Tab-separated table of C-alpha atoms and ligand atoms in Angstrom:
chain	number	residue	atom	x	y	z
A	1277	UNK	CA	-64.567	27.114	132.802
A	1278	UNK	CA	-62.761	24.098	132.530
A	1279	UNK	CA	-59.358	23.707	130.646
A	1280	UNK	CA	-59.286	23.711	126.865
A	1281	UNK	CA	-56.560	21.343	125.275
A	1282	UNK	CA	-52.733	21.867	124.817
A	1283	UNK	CA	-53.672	21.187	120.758
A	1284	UNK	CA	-56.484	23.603	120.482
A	1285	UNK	CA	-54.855	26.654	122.467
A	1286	UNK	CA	-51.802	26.527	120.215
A	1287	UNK	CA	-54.488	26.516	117.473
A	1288	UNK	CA	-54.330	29.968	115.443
A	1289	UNK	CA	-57.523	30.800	113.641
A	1290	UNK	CA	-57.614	30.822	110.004
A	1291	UNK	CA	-56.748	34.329	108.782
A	1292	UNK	CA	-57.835	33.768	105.433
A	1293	UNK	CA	-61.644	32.906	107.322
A	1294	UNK	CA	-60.525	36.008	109.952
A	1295	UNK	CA	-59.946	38.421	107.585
A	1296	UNK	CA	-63.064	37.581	105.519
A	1297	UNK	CA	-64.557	37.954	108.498
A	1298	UNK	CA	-63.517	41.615	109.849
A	1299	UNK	CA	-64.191	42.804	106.229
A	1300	UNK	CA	-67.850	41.094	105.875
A	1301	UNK	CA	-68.705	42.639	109.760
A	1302	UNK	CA	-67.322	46.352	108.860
A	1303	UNK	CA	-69.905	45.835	105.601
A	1304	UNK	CA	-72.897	44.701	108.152
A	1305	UNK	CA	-72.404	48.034	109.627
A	1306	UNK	CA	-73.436	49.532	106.443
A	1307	UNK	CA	-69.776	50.648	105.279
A	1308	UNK	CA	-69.701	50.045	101.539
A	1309	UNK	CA	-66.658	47.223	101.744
A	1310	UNK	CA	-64.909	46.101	98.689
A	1311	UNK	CA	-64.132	42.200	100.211
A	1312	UNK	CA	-61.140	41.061	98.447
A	1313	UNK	CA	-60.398	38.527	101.490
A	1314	UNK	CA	-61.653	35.085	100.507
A	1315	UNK	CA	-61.228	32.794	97.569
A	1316	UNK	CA	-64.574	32.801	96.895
A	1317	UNK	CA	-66.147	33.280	93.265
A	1318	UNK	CA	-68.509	36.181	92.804
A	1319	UNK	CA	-70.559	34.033	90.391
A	1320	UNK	CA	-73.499	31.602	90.850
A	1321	UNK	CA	-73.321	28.069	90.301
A	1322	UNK	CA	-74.382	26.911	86.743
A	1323	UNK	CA	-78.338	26.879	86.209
A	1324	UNK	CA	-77.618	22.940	85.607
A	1325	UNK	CA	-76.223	22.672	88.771
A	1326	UNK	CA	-78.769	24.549	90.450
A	1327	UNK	CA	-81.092	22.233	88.883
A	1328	UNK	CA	-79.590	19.169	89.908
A	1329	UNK	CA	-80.147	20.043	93.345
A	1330	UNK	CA	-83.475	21.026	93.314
A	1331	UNK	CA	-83.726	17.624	91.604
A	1332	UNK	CA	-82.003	15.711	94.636
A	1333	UNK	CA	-84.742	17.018	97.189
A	1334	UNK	CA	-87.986	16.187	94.608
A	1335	UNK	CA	-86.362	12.573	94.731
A	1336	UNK	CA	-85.976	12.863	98.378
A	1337	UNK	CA	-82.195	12.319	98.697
A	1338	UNK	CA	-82.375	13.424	102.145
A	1339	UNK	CA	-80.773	10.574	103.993
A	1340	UNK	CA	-76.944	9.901	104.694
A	1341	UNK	CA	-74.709	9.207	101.729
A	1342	UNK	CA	-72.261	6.374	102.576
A	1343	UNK	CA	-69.605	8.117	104.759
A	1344	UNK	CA	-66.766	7.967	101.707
A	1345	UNK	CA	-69.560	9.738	99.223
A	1346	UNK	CA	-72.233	8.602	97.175
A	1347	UNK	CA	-71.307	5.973	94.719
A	1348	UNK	CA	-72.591	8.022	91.751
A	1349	UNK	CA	-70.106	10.943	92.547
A	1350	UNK	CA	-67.625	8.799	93.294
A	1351	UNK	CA	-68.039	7.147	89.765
A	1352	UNK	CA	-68.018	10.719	88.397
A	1353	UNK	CA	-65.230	12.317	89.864
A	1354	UNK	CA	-63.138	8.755	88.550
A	1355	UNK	CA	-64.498	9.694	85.274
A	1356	UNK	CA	-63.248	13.257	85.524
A	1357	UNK	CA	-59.921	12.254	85.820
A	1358	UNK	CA	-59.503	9.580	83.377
A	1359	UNK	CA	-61.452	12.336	80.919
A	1360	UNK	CA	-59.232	15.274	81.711
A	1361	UNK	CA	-55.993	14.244	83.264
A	1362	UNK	CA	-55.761	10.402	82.112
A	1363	UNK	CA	-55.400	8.765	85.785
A	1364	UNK	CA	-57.142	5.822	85.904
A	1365	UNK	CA	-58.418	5.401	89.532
A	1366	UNK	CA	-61.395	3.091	90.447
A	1367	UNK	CA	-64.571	4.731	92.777
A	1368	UNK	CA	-62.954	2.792	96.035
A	1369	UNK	CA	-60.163	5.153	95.247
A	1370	UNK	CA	-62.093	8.327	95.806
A	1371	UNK	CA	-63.336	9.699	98.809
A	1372	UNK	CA	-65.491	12.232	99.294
A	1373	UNK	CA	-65.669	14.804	101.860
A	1374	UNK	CA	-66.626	18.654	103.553
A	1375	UNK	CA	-64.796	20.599	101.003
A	1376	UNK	CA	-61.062	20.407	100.078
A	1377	UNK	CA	-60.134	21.398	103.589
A	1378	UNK	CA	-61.648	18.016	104.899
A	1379	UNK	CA	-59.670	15.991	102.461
A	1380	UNK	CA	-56.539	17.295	103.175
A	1381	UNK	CA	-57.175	17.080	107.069
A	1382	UNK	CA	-58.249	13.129	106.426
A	1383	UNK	CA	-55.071	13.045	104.720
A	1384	UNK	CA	-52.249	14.125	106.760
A	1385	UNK	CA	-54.300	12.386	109.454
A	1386	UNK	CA	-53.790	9.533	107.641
A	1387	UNK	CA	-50.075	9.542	106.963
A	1388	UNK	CA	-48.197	11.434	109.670
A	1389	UNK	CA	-46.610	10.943	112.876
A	1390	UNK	CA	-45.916	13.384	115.625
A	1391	UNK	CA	-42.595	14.524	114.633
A	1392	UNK	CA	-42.842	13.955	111.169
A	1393	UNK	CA	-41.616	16.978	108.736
A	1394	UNK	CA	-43.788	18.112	106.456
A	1395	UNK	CA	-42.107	20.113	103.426
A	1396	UNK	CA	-44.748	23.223	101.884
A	1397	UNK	CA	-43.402	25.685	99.357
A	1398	UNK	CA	-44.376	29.261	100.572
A	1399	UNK	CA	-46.339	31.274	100.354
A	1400	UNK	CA	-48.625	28.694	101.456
A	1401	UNK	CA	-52.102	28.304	102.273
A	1402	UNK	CA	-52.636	28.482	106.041
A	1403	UNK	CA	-54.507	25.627	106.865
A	1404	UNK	CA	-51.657	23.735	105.182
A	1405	UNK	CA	-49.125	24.174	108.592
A	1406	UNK	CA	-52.386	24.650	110.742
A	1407	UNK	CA	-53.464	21.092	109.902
A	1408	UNK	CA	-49.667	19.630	109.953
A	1409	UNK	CA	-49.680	21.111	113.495
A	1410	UNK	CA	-53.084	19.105	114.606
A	1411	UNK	CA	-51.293	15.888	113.066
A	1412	UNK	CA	-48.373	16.429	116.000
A	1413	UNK	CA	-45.862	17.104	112.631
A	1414	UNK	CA	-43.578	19.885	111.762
A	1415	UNK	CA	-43.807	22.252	108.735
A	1416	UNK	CA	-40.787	22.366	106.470
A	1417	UNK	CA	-41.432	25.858	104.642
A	1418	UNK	CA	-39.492	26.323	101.437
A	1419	UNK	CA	-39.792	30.349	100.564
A	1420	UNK	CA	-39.660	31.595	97.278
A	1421	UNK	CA	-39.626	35.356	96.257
A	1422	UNK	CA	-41.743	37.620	94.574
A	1423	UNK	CA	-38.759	37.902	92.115
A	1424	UNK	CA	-38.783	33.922	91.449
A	1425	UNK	CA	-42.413	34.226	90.241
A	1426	UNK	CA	-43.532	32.704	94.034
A	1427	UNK	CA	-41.947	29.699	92.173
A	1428	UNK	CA	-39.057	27.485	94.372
A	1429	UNK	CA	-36.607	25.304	92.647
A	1430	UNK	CA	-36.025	21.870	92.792
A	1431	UNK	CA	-32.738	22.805	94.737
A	1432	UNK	CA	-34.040	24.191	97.439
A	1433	UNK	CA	-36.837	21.515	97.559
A	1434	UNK	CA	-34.164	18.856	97.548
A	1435	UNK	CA	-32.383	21.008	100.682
A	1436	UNK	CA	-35.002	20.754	102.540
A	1437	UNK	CA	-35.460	17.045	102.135
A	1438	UNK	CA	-34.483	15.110	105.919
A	1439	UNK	CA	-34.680	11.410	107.059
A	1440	UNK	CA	-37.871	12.941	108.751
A	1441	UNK	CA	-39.989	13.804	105.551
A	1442	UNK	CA	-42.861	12.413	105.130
A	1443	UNK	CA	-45.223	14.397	102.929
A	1444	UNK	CA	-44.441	16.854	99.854
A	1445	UNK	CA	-47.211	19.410	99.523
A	1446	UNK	CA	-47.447	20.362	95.852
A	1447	UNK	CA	-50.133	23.352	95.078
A	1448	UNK	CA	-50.238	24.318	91.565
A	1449	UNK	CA	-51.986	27.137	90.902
A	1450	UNK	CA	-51.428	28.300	94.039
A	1451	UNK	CA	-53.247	29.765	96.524
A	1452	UNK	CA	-52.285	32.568	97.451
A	1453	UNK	CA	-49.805	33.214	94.791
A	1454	UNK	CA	-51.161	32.035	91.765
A	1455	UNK	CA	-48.237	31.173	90.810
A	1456	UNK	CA	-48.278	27.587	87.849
A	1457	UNK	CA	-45.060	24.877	88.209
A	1458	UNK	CA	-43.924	24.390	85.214
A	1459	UNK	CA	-44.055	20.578	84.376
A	1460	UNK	CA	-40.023	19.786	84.500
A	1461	UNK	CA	-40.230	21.356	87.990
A	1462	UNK	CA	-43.826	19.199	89.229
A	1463	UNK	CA	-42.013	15.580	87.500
A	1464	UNK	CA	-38.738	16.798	89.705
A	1465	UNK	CA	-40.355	17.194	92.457
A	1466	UNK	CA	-42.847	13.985	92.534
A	1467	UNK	CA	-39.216	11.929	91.031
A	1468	UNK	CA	-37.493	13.406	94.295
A	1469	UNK	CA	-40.350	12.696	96.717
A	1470	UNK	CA	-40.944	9.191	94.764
A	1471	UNK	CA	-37.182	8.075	94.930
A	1472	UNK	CA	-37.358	8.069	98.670
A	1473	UNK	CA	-40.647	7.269	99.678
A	1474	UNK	CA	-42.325	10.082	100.236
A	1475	UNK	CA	-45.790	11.511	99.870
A	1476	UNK	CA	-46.682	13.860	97.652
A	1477	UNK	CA	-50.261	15.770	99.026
A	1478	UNK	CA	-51.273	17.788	95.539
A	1479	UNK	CA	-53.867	20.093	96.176
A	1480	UNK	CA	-55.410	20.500	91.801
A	1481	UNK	CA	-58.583	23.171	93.324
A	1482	UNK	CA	-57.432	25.854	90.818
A	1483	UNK	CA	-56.730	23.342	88.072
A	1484	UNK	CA	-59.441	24.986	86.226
A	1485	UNK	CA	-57.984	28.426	86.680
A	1486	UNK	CA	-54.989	29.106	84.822
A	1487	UNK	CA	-54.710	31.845	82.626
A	1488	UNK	CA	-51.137	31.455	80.872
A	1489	UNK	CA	-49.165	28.340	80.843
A	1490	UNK	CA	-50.919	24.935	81.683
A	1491	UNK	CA	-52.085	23.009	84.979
A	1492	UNK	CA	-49.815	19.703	85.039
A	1493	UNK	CA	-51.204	16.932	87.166
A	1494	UNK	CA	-48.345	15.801	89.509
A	1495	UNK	CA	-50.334	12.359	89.817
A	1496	UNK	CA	-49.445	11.027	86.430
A	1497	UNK	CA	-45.449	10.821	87.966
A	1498	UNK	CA	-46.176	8.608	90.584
A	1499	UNK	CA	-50.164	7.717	91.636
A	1500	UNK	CA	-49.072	5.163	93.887
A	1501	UNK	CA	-47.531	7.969	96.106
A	1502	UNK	CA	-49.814	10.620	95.780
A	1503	UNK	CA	-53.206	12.168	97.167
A	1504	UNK	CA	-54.923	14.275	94.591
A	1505	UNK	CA	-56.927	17.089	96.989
A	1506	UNK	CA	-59.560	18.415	95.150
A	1507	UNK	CA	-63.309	20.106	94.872
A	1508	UNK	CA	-66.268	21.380	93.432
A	1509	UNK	CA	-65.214	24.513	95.174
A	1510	UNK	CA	-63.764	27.369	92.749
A	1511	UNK	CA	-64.241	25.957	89.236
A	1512	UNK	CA	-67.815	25.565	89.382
A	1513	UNK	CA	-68.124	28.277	91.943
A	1514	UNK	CA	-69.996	25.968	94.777
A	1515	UNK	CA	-68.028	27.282	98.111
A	1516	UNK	CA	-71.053	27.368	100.173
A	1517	UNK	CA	-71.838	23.478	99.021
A	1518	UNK	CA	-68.729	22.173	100.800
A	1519	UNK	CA	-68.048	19.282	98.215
A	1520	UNK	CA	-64.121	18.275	98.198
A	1521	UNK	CA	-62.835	14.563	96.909
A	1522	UNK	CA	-59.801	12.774	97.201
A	1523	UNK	CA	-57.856	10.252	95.076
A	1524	UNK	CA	-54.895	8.129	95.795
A	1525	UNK	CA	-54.060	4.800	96.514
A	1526	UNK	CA	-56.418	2.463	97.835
A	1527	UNK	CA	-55.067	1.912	101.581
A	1528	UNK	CA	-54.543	5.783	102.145
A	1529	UNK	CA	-58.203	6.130	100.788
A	1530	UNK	CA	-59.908	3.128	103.009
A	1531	UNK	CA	-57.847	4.969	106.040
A	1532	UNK	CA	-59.354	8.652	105.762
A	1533	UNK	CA	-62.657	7.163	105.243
A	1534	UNK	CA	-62.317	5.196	108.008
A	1535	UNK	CA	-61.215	8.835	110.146
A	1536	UNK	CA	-64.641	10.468	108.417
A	1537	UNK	CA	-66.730	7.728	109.145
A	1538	UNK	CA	-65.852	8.626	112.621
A	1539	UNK	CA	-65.667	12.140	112.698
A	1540	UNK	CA	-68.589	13.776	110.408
A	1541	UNK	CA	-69.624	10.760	108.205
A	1542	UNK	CA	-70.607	11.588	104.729
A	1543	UNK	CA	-71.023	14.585	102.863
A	1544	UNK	CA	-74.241	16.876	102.013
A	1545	UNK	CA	-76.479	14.440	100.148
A	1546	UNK	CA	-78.153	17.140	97.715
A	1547	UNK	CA	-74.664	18.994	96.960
A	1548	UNK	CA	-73.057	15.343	96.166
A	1549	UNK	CA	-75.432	14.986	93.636
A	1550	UNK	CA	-75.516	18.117	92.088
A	1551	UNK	CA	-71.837	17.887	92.053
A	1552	UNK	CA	-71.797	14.665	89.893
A	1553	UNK	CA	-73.918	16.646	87.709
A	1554	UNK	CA	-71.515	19.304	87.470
A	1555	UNK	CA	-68.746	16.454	86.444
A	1556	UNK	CA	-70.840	14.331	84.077
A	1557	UNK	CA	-72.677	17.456	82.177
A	1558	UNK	CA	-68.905	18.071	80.475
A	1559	UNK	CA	-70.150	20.620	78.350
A	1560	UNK	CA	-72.536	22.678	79.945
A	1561	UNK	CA	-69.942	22.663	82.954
A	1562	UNK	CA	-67.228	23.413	80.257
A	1563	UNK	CA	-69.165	26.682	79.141
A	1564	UNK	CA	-69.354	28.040	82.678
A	1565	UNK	CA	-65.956	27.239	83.652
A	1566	UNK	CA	-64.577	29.061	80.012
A	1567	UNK	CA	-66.910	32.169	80.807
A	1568	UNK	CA	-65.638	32.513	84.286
A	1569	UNK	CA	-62.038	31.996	83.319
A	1570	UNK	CA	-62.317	34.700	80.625
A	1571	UNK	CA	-63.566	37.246	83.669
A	1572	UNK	CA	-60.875	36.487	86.026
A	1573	UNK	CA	-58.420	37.199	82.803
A	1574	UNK	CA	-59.681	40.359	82.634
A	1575	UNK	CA	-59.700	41.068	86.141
A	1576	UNK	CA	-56.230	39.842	86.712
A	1577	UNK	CA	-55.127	41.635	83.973
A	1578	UNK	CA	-56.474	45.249	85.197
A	1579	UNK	CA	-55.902	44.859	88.721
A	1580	UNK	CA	-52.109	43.824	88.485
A	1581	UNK	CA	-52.037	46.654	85.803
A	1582	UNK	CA	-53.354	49.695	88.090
A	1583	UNK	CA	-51.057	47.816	91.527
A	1584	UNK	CA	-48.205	47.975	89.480
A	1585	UNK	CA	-49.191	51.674	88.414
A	1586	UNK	CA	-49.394	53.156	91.925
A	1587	UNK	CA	-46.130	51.544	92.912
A	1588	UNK	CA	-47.125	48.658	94.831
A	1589	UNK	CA	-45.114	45.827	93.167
A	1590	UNK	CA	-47.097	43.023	92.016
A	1591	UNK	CA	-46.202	39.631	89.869
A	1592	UNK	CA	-48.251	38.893	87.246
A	1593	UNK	CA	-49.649	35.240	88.193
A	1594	UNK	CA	-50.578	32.526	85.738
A	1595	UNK	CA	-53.796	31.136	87.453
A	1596	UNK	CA	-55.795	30.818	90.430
A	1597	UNK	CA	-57.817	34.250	91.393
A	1598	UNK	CA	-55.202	35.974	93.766
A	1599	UNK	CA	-52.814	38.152	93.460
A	1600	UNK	CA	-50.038	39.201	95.890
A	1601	UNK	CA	-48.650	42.744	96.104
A	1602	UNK	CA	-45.988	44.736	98.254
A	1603	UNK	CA	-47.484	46.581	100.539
A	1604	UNK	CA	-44.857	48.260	102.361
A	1605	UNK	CA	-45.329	52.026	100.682
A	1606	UNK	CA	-48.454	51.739	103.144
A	1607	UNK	CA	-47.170	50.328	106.363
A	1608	UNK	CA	-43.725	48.534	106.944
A	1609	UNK	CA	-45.848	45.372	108.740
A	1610	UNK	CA	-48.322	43.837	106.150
A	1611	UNK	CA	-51.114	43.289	109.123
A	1612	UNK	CA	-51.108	46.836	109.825
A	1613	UNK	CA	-51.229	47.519	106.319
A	1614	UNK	CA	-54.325	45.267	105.985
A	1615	UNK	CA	-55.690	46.764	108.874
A	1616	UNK	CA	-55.252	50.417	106.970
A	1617	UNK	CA	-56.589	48.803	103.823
A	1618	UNK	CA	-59.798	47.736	105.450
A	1619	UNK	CA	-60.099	50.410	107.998
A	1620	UNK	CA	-59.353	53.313	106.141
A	1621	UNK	CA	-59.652	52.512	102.293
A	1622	UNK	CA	-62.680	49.969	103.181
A	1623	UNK	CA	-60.820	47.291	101.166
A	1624	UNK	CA	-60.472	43.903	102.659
A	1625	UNK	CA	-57.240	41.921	101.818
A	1626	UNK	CA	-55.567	39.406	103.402
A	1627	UNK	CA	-51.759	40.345	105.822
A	1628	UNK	CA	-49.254	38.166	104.170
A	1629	UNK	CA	-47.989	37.120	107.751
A	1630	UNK	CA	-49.643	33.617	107.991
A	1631	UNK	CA	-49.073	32.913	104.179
A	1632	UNK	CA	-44.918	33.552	105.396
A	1633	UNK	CA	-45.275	36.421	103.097
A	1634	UNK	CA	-43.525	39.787	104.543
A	1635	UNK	CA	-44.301	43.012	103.451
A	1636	UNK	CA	-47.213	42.073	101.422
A	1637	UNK	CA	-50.918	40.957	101.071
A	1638	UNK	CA	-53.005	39.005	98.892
A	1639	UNK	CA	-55.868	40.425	97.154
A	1640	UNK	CA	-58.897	38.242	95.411
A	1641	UNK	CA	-60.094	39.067	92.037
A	1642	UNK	CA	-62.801	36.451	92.328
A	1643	UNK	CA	-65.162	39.946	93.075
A	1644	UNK	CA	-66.234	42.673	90.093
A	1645	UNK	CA	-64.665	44.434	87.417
A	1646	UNK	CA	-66.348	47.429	89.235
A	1647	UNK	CA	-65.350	46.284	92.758
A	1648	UNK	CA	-61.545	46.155	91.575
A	1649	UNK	CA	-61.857	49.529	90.067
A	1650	UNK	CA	-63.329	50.746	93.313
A	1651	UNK	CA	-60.297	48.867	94.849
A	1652	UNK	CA	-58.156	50.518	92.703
A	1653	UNK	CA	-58.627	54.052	93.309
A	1654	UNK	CA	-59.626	53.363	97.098
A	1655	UNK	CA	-55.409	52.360	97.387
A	1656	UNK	CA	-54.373	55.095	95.155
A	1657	UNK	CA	-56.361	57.449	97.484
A	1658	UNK	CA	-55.185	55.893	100.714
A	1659	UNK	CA	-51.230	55.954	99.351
A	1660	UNK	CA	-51.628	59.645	98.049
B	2964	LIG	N1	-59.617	28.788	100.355
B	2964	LIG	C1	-60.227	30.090	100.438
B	2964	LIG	C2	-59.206	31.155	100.752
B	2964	LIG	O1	-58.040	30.886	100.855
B	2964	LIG	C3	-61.363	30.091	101.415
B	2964	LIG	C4	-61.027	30.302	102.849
B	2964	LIG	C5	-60.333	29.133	103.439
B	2964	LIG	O2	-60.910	28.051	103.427
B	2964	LIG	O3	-59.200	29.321	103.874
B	2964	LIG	O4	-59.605	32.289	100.858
């Protein structure tokens, strides 16, 4: 075969999507897997929701959306935020696109150099260095530990701060901590990045999920000099739908539109719609995102209980639906203790490794009260 490209052999694969993987192909063998790999809500979209779609296709909105979204979702996801987080952004300031991921990708597309530095509190997402990396930039990590709450301080932000910055990622709740900024810490950190020009990338897809303390959009310290990443993804438990929108400033917005219009165009026609549905129908929407918060409560609450219990040391987070947990009583290296997790105790978690998280894994309570029970005594049997 022909080469493959310098950029796509340094390419690592996504271990969140890898790890989901292994544990969804051990369960097509017919072991009885507890997948606690991806983010991905257990529940079904709201009926409403549901409806809205089937709606789209009777009205035959089969054809290509404009390439930025359809103007009706990009009204409604304005709307959202001058309703819920009081940011006034017009619909040319919106962009729609393939889920979350795609935003963020148009993004730091958009904005960074080769050489550029990238700053990203960890643990991190993955695809957060992963797409840094395709941009020809450098990712700044900025660790904080289990004992900090996964939370850094504006200290070692500022520290990490060169000539070179260009972007500020801010994700709060965070994935895969769960860990919620308070807001003196968010306004220092957009005041910091703001003072000297730089971009702050805030990806708000667990707004929705926090369980103590409260979500604080970054966005209302400086919208000139930030993207807002965000979806249709977790709250309203639409994952397979791939609906993500941006917001920021109207150059930065024209210029990853102007990348998607050349790369996959516009959205999924039928899920756009159904997801301005989800927006506009506040309290219908409302309802489902309350009764799904109130599960994940519950579930948080038992499954950091019975970690903690058994020895494996695990923060209690504030929001999002992940949890991480020391896993060193079962193997020194967190990716062989994954591997033992799946393998032996047929429960799928994610290795810390790629998250620059040592010694532990993160585990996804977006599954059953029964499945984390299962979980639960699974460990205990595989640490006894
Ligand atoms: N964001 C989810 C996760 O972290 C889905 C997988 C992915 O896109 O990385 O599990």
């Amino acid at each position: 075969m022909p080469q493959l490209s310098e950029t796509i052999k340094a390419l690592k694969a996504s271990s969140t999507v890898a790890f989901d993987g292994k544990a969804k192909a051990l369960a097509r063998t017919g072991v009885d897997v507890v997948a606690m790999t991806a983010g991905e809500p257990d529940f079904q979209p709201p009926e409403h929701v549901l409806e809205a779609a089937h709606e789209a296709i009777r009205k035959g909105m089969t054809k290509y959306t404009p390439s930025e979204g359809m103007p009706f979702l990009r009204e409604a996801v304005a709307a959202k935020f001058q309703r819920e987080n009081n940011l006034s952004y017009s619909p040319e300031q919106i962009s729609v696109s393939n889920g979350g991921k795609q935003v963020l990708y148009n993004g730091f597309m958009s904005v960074l150099n080769p050489g550029d530095e990238v700053i990203v509190p960890a643990p991190y997402w993955v695809s957060y260095p992963a797409q840094v990396q395709l941009a020809g930039a450098i990712t700044v990590p900025v660790i904080a530990q289990p004992e900090e709450g996964f939370i850094p301080s504006l200290e070692a932000i500022k520290e990490a701060i060169s000539p070179k910055t260009k972007v500020i990622v801010l994700n709060s709740p965070s994935n895969p901590t769960g860990a919620v900024y308070p807001k003196e810490l968010v306004k220092g950190i957009v005041e910091l990045a703001a003072e000297r020009d730089i971009w702050i990338f805030t990806d708000d897809l667990y707004e929705h999920l926090v369980y103590d303390g409260e979500f604080t959009a970054a966005a209302q310290f400086a919208q000139d000099k930030t993207l807002i990443i965000h979806g249709a993804s977790k709250a309203y438990a639409l994952t397979g739908w791939r609906i993500g929108y941006g917001a920021g400033p109207t150059e930065l917005i024209k210029a990853m539109n102007r990348l998607q219009g050349q790369v996959t165009s516009g959205a999924n026609a039928v899920a756009q719609y159904a997801t301005a549905v989800a927006l506009n129908e506040t309290k219908k929407t409302h309802a489902f995102v309350e009764m799904t918060k109130k599960a994940y409560r519950e579930r948080r609450d038992v499954l950091v209980e019975g970690l903690n219990k058994m020895g494996l040391k695990t923060p209690k987070p504030q929001g999002a639906f992940y949890v991480m947990t020391d896993v060193r009583a079962i193997d020194e290296d967190e990716m062989a203790a994954a591997t033992k997790m799946l393998e032996l105790a047929h429960v799928g978690v994610v290795p810390g490794t790629d998250f620059l998280a040592k010694g532990q894994v993160r585990m996804s309570y977006a599954t059953s009260l029964e499945n984390i029970y299962k979980a639960l005594e699974r460990i205990k049997t595989l640490l006894d």
